[in-house]
mmCIF file of C-alpha atoms in Angstrom:
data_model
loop_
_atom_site.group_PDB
_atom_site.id
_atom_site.type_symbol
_atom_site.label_atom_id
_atom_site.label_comp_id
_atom_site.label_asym_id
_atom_site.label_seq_id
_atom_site.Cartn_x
_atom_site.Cartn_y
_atom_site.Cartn_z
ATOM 1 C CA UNK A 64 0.000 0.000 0.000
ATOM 2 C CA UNK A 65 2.985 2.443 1.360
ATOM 3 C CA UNK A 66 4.245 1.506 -2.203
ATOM 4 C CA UNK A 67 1.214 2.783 -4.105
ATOM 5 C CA UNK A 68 0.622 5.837 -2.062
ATOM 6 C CA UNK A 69 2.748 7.990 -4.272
ATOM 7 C CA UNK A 70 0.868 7.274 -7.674
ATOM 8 C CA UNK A 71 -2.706 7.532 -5.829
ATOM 9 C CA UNK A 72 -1.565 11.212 -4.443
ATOM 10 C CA UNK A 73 -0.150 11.791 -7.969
ATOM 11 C CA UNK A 74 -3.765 10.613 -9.421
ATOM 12 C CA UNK A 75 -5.687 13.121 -7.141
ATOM 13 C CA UNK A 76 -3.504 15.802 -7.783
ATOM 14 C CA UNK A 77 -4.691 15.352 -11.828
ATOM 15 C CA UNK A 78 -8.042 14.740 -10.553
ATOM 16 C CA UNK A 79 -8.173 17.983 -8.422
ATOM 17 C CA UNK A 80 -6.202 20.139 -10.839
ATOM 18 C CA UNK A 81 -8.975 19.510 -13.759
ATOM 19 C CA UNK A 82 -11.987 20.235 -11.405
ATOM 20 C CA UNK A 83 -10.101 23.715 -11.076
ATOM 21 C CA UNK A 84 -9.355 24.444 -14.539
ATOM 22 C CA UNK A 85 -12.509 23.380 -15.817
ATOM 23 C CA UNK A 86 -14.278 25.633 -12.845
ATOM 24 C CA UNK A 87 -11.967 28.361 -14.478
ATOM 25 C CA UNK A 88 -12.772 27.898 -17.385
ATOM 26 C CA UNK A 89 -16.480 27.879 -16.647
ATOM 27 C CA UNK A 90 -15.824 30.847 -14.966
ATOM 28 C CA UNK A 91 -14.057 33.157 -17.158
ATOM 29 C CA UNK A 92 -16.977 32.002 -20.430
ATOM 30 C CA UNK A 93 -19.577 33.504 -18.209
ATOM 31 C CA UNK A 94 -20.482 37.324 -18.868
ATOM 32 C CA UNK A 95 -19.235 39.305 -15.956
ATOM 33 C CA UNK A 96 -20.645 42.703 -15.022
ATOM 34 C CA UNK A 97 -22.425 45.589 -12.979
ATOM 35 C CA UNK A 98 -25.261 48.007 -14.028
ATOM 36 C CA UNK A 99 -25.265 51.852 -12.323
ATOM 37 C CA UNK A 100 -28.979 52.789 -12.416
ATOM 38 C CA UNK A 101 -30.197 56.073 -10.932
ATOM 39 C CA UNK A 102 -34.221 55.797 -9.896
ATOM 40 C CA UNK A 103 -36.388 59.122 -8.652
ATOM 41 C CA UNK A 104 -39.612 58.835 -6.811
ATOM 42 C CA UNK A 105 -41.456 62.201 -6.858
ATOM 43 C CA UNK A 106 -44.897 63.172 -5.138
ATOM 44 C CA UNK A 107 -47.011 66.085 -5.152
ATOM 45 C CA UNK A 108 -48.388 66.861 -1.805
ATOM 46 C CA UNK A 109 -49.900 69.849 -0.081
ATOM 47 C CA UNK A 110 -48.937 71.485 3.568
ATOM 48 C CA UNK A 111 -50.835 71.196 6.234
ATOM 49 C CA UNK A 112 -49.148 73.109 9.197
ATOM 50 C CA UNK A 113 -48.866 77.071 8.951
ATOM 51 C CA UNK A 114 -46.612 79.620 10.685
ATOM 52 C CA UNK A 115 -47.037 82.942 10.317
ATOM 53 C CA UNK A 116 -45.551 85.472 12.117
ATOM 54 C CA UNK A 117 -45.813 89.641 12.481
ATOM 55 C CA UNK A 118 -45.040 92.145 14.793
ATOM 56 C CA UNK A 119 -46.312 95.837 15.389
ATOM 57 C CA UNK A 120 -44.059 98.726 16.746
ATOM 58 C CA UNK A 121 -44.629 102.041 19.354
ATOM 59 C CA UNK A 122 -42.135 104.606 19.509
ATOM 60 C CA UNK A 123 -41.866 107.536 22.459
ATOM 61 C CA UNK A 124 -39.526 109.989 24.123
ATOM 62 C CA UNK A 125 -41.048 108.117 27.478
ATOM 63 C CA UNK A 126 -40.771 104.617 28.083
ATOM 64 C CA UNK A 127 -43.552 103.756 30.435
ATOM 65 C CA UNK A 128 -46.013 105.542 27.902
ATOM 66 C CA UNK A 129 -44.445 103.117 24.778
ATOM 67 C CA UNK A 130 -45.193 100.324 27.374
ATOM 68 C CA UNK A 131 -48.730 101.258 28.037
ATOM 69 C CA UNK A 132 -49.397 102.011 24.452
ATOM 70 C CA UNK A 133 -47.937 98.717 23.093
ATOM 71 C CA UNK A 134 -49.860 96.888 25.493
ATOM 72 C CA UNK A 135 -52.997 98.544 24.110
ATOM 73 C CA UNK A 136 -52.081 97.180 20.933
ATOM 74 C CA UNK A 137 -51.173 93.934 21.718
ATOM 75 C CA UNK A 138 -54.744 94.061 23.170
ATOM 76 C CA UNK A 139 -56.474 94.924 20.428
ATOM 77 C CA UNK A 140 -54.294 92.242 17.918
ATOM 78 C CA UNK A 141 -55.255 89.602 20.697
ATOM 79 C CA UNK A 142 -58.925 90.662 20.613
ATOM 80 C CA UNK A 143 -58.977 90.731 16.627
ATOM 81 C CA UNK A 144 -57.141 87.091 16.062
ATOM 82 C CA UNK A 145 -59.992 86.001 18.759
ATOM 83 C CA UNK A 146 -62.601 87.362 16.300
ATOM 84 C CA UNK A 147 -61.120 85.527 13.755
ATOM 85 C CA UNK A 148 -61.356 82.079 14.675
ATOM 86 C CA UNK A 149 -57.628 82.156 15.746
ATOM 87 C CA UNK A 150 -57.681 80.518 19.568
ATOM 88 C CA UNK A 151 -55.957 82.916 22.105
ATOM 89 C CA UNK A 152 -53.741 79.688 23.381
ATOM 90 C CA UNK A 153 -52.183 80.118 19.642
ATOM 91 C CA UNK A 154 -51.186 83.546 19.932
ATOM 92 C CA UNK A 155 -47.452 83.203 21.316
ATOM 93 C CA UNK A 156 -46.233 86.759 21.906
ATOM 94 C CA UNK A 157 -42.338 87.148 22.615
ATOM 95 C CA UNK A 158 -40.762 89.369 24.999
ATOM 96 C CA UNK A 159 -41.033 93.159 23.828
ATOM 97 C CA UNK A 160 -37.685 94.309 22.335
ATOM 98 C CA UNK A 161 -36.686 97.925 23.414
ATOM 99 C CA UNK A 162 -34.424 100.010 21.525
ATOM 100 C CA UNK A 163 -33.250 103.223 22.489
ATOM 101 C CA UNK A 164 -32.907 105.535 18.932
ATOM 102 C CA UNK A 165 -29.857 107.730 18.391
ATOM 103 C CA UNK A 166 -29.974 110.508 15.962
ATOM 104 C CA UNK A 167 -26.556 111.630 14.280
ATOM 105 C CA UNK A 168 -25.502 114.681 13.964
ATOM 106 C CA UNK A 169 -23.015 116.159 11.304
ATOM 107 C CA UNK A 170 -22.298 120.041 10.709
ATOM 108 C CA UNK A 171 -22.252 121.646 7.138
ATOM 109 C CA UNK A 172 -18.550 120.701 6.737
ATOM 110 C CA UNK A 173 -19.576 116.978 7.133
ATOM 111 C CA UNK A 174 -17.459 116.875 10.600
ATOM 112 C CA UNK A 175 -19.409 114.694 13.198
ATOM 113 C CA UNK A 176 -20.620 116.194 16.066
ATOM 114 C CA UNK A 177 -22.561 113.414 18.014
ATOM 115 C CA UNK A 178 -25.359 111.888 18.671
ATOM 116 C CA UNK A 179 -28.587 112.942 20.359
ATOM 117 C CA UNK A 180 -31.333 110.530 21.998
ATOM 118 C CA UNK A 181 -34.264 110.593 19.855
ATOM 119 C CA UNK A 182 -36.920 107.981 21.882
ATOM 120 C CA UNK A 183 -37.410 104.557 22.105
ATOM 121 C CA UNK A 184 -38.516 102.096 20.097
ATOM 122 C CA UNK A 185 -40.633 99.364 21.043
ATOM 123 C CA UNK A 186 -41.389 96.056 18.979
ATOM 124 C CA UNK A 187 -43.685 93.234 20.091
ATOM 125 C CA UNK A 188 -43.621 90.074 17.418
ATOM 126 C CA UNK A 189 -46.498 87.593 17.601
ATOM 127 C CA UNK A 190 -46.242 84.020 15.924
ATOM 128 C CA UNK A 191 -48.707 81.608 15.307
ATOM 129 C CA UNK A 192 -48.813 77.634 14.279
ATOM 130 C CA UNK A 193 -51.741 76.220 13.076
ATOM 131 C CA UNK A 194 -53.160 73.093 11.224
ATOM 132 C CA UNK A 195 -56.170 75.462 9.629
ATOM 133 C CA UNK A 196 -54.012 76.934 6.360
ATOM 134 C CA UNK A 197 -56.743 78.365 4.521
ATOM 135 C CA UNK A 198 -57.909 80.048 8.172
ATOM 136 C CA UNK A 199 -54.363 81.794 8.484
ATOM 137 C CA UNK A 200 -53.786 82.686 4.973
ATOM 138 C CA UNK A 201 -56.886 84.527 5.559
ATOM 139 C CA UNK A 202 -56.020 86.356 7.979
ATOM 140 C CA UNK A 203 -52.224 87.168 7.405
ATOM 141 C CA UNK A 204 -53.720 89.170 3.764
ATOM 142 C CA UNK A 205 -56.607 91.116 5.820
ATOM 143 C CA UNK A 206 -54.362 91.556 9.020
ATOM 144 C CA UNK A 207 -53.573 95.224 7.840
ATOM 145 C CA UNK A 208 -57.278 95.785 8.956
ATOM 146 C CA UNK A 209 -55.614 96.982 12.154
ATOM 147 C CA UNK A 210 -54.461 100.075 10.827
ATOM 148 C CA UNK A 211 -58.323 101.350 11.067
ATOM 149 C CA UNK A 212 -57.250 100.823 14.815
ATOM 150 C CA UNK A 213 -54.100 103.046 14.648
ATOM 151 C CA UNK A 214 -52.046 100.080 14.677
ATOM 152 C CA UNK A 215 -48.878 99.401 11.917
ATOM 153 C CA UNK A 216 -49.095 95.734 11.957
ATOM 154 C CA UNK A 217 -46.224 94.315 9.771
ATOM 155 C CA UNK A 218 -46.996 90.752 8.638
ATOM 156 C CA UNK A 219 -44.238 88.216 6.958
ATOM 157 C CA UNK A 220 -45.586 86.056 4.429
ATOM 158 C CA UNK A 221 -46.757 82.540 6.086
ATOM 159 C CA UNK A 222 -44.628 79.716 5.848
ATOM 160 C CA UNK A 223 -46.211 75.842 4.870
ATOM 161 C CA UNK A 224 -44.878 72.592 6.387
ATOM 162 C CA UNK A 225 -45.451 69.048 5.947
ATOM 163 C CA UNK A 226 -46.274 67.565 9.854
ATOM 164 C CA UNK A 227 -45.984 63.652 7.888
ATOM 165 C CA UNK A 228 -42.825 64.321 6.036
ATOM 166 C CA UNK A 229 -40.960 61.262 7.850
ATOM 167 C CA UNK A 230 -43.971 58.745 5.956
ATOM 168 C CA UNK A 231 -43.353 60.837 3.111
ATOM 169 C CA UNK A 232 -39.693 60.198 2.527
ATOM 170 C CA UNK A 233 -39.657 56.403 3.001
ATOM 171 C CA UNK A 234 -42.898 56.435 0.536
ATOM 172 C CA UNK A 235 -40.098 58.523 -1.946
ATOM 173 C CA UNK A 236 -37.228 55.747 -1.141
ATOM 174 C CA UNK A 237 -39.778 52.903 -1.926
ATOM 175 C CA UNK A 238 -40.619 54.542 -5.504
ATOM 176 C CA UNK A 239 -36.843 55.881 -6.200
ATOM 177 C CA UNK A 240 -35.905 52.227 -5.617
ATOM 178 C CA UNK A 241 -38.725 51.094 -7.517
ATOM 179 C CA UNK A 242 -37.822 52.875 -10.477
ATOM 180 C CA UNK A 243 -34.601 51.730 -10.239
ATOM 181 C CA UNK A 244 -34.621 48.016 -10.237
ATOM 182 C CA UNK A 245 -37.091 48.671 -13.281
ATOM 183 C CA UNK A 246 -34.353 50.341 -15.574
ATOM 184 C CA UNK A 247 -32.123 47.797 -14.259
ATOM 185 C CA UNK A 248 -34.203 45.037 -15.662
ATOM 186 C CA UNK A 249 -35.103 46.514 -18.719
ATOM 187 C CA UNK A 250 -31.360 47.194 -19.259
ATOM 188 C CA UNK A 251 -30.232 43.782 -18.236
ATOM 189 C CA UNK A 252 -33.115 42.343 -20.966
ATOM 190 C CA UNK A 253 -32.086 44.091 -23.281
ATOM 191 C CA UNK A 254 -28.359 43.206 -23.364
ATOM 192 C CA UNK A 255 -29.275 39.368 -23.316
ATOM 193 C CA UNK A 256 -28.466 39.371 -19.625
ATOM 194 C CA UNK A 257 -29.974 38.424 -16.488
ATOM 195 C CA UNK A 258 -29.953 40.930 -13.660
ATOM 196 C CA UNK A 259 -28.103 39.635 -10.490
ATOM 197 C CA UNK A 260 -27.573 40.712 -7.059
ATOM 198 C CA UNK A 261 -28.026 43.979 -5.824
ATOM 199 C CA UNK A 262 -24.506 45.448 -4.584
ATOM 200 C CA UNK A 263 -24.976 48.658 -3.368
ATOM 201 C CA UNK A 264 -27.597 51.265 -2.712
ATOM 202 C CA UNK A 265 -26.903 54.922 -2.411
ATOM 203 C CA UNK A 266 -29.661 57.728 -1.355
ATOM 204 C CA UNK A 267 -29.507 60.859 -3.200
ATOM 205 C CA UNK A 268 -30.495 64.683 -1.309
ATOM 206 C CA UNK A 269 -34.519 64.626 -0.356
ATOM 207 C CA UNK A 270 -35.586 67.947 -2.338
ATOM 208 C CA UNK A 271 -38.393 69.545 -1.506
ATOM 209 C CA UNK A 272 -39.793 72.373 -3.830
ATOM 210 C CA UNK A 273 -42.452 74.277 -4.550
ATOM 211 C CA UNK A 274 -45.127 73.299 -7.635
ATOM 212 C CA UNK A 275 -44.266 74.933 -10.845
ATOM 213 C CA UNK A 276 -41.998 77.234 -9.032
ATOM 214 C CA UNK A 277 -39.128 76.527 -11.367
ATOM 215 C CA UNK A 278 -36.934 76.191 -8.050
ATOM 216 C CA UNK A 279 -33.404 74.451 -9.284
ATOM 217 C CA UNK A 280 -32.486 71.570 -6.813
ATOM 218 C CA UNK A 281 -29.636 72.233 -4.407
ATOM 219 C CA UNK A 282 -26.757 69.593 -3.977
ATOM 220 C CA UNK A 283 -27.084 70.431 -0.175
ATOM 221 C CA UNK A 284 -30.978 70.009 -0.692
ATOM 222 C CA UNK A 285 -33.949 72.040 -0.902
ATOM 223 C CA UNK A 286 -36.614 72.932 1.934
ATOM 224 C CA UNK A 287 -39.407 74.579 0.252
ATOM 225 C CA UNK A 288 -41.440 76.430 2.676
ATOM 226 C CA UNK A 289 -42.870 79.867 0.606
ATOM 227 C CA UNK A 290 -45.437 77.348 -1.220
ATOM 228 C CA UNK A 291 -48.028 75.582 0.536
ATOM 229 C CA UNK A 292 -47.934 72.714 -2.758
ATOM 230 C CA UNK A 293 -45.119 71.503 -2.748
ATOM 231 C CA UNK A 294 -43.262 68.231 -4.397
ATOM 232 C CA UNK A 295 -41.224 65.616 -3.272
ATOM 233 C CA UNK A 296 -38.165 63.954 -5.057
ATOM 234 C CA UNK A 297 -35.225 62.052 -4.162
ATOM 235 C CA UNK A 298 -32.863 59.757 -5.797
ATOM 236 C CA UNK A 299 -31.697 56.259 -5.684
ATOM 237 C CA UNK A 300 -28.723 55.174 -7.210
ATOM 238 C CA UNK A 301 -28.531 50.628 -7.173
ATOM 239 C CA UNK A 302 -25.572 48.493 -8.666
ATOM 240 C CA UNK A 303 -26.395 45.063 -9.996
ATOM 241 C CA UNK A 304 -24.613 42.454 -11.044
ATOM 242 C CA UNK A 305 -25.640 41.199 -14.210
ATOM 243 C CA UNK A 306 -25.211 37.298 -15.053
#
């Protein structure tokens, strides 16, 4: 047996070595390759939380009277938003700013000569969150109603947010991927092949922008939040193998 040991090691080394280069051979006939596909998945979709924010201003050479007169005002803004519809627990008032107001003073010659106290200047800024757009829209257009009432209310235009936008993204991914692994077949068809393993996924920037805007997409991503319709988009880029 110790004599035939040699030639039966030899024999399995053949053996072996042909399973190899036959594998190889196998191996290096079939078609090797990847396909880069880029899928979007896009949705139209319309706010449904508001903020909209103003503030109104008093100015005097006394501060305790701009106090009292500011809180008349803030009064009356409280008592109008009521009549609205608006509830007073949604009326967030911040602190009242107070600036003192400086005028300067330059002679004919353009030297400067200082500054004299000219009042203060009092600003109170309201905000309000809500879930009735329409309601708010409303009332940030009529708002300047209040000047009937003596008061300069300045209002900022609303802005429009999305309170599901978590649902919404994944429901984007799903789609982008979607679209994807479509191309990706149709591609792989097409060349005769058959579409393997997915390899990698990347996700592109989640872009929000406003519909028929004409906003360009940002590489850092856009947050739409001047339109209250809005769209959805985001990218998936997926690498197959292809058999």
């Amino acid at each position: 047996m110790s004599k035939n040991l040699p030639a039966i090691i030899f024999a399995l080394a053949i053996v072996i070595a042909s399973i190899v280069l036959g594998n190889a051979i196998i191996n290096r006939n079939r078609p090797q390759g990847t396909i880069n596909v880029t899928g979007l998945g896009e949705s139209n979709f319309t706010s449904d939380l508001v903020v909209w924010e103003g503030n109104f201003t008093r100015e005097s050479f006394d501060l305790k009277s701009a106090y009292a007169d500011l809180e008349k005002d803030k009064k009356l803004v409280t008592e109008y938003l009521i009549s609205k519809g608006i509830p007073a627990e949604k009326l967030i008032f911040n602190a009242v700013n107070t600036n003192p107001k400086y005028q300067q003073n330059y002679s004919n010659d353009g030297r400067y000569l200082g500054q004299t106290f000219d009042g203060y200047s009092l600003n109170q800024s309201l905000k309000i969150e809500s879930t009735e757009v329409e309601k708010v829209e409303k009332i940030s257009r009529e708002i300047t109603e209040l000047l009937n009432q003596g008061i300069a209310f300045y209002s900022q235009a609303p802005r429009y947010y999305y309170t599901e936008l978590e649902s919404l993204k994944l429901e984007m991914i799903a789609k982008a991927t979607e679209d994807a692994r479509i191309r990706a077949e149709r591609i792989a068809e097409n060349s005769k092949g058959d579409l393997g393993d997915l390899i990698s996924a990347n996700m592109g920037i989640f872009q929000i922008t406003g519909q028929n805007s004409g906003e360009d997409y940002s590489w850092g991503g856009t947050f739409n939040t001047a339109d209250k319709n809005k769209t959805a988009s985001i990218t998936m880029k997926l690498v197959f193998e292809v058999d």
